[in-house]
One Martini backbone bead per residue (centre of mass of N, CA, C, O) as a GRO file, in nm:
protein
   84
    1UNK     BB    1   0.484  16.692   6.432
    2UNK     BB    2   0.286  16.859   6.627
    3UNK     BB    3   0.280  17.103   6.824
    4UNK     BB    4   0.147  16.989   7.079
    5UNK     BB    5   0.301  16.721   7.103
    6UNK     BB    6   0.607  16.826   7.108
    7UNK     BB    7   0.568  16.951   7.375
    8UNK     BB    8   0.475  16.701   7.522
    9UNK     BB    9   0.722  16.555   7.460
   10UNK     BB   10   0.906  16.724   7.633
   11UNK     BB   11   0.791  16.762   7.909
   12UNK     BB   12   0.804  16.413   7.946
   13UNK     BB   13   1.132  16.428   7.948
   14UNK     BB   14   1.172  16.613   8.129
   15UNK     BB   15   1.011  16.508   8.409
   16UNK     BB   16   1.178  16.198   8.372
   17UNK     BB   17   1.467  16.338   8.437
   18UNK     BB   18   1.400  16.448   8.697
   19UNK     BB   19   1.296  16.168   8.805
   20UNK     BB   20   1.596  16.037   8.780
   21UNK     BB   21   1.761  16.125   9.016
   22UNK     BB   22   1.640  15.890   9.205
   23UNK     BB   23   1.758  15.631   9.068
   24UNK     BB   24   1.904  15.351   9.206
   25UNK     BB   25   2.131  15.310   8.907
   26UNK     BB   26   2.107  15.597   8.796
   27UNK     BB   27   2.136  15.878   8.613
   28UNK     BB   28   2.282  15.734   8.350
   29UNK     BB   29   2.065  15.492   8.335
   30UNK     BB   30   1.815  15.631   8.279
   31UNK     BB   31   1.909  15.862   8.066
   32UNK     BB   32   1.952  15.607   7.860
   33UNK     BB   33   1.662  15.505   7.883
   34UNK     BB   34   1.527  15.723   7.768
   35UNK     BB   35   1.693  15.838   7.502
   36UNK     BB   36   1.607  15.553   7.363
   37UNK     BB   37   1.332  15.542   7.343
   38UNK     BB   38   1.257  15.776   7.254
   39UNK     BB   39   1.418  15.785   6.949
   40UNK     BB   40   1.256  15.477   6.902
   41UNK     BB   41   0.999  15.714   6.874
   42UNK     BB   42   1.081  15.977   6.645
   43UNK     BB   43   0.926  15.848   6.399
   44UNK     BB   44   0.650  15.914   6.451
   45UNK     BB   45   0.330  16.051   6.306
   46UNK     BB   46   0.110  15.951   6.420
   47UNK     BB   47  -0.129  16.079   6.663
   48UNK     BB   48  -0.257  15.838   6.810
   49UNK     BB   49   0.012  15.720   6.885
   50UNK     BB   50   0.144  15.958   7.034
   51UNK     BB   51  -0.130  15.990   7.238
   52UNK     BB   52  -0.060  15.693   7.382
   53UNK     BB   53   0.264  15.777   7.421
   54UNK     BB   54   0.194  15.990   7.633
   55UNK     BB   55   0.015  15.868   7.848
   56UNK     BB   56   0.213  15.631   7.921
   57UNK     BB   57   0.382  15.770   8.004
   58UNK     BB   58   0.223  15.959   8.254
   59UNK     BB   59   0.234  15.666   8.407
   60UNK     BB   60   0.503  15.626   8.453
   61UNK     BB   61   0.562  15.887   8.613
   62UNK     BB   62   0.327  15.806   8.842
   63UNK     BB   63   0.496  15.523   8.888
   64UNK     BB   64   0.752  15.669   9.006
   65UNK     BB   65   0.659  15.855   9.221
   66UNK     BB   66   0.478  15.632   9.400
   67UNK     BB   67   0.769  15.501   9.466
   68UNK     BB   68   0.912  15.691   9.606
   69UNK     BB   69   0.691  15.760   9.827
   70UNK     BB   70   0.741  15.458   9.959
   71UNK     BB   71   1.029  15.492  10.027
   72UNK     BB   72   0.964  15.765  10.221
   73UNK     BB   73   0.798  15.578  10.413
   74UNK     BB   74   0.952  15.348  10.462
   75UNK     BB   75   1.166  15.546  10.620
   76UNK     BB   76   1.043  15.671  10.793
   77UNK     BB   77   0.915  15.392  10.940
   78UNK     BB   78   1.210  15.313  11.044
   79UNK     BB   79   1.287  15.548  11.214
   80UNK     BB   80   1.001  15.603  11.400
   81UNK     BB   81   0.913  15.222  11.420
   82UNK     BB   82   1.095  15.070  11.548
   83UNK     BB   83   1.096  14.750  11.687
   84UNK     BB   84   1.163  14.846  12.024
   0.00000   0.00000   0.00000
């Protein structure tokens, strides 16, 4: 793997484990299945698909964020907008 994309997934890696700490079953659960991900495509050599494999992170990121965003509207929201 060339340096560009190693540092690439170094990066996706680190903010998807920051990003797991507040996953709902548990952030031993989530670093569980994100430490086995990654090593099941550590032999990729490919720079094209490693590439497209970057990408696709980067998107999980994105909908794990807006997810959480989501959360935390939906909170805001039932505690000062509850029906009463």
């Amino acid at each position: 793997m060339s340096q560009p994309h190693r540092r690439a997934v170094l990066n996706l890696y680190k903010t998807l484990l920051y990003m797991g700490r507040d996953w709902p079953q548990g952030y031993d659960f989530f670093r569980k299945r994100l430490h086995k991900v990654f090593t099941k495509n550590s032999g990729e050599t490919n720079p094209e698909k490693i590439r497209i494999m970057i990408k696709h992170g980067e998107f999980v990121a994105k909908e794990i964020e807006v997810l959480y965003m989501l959360k935390k509207y939906r909170t805001m929201k039932r505690r000062y907008y509850d029906g009463s």
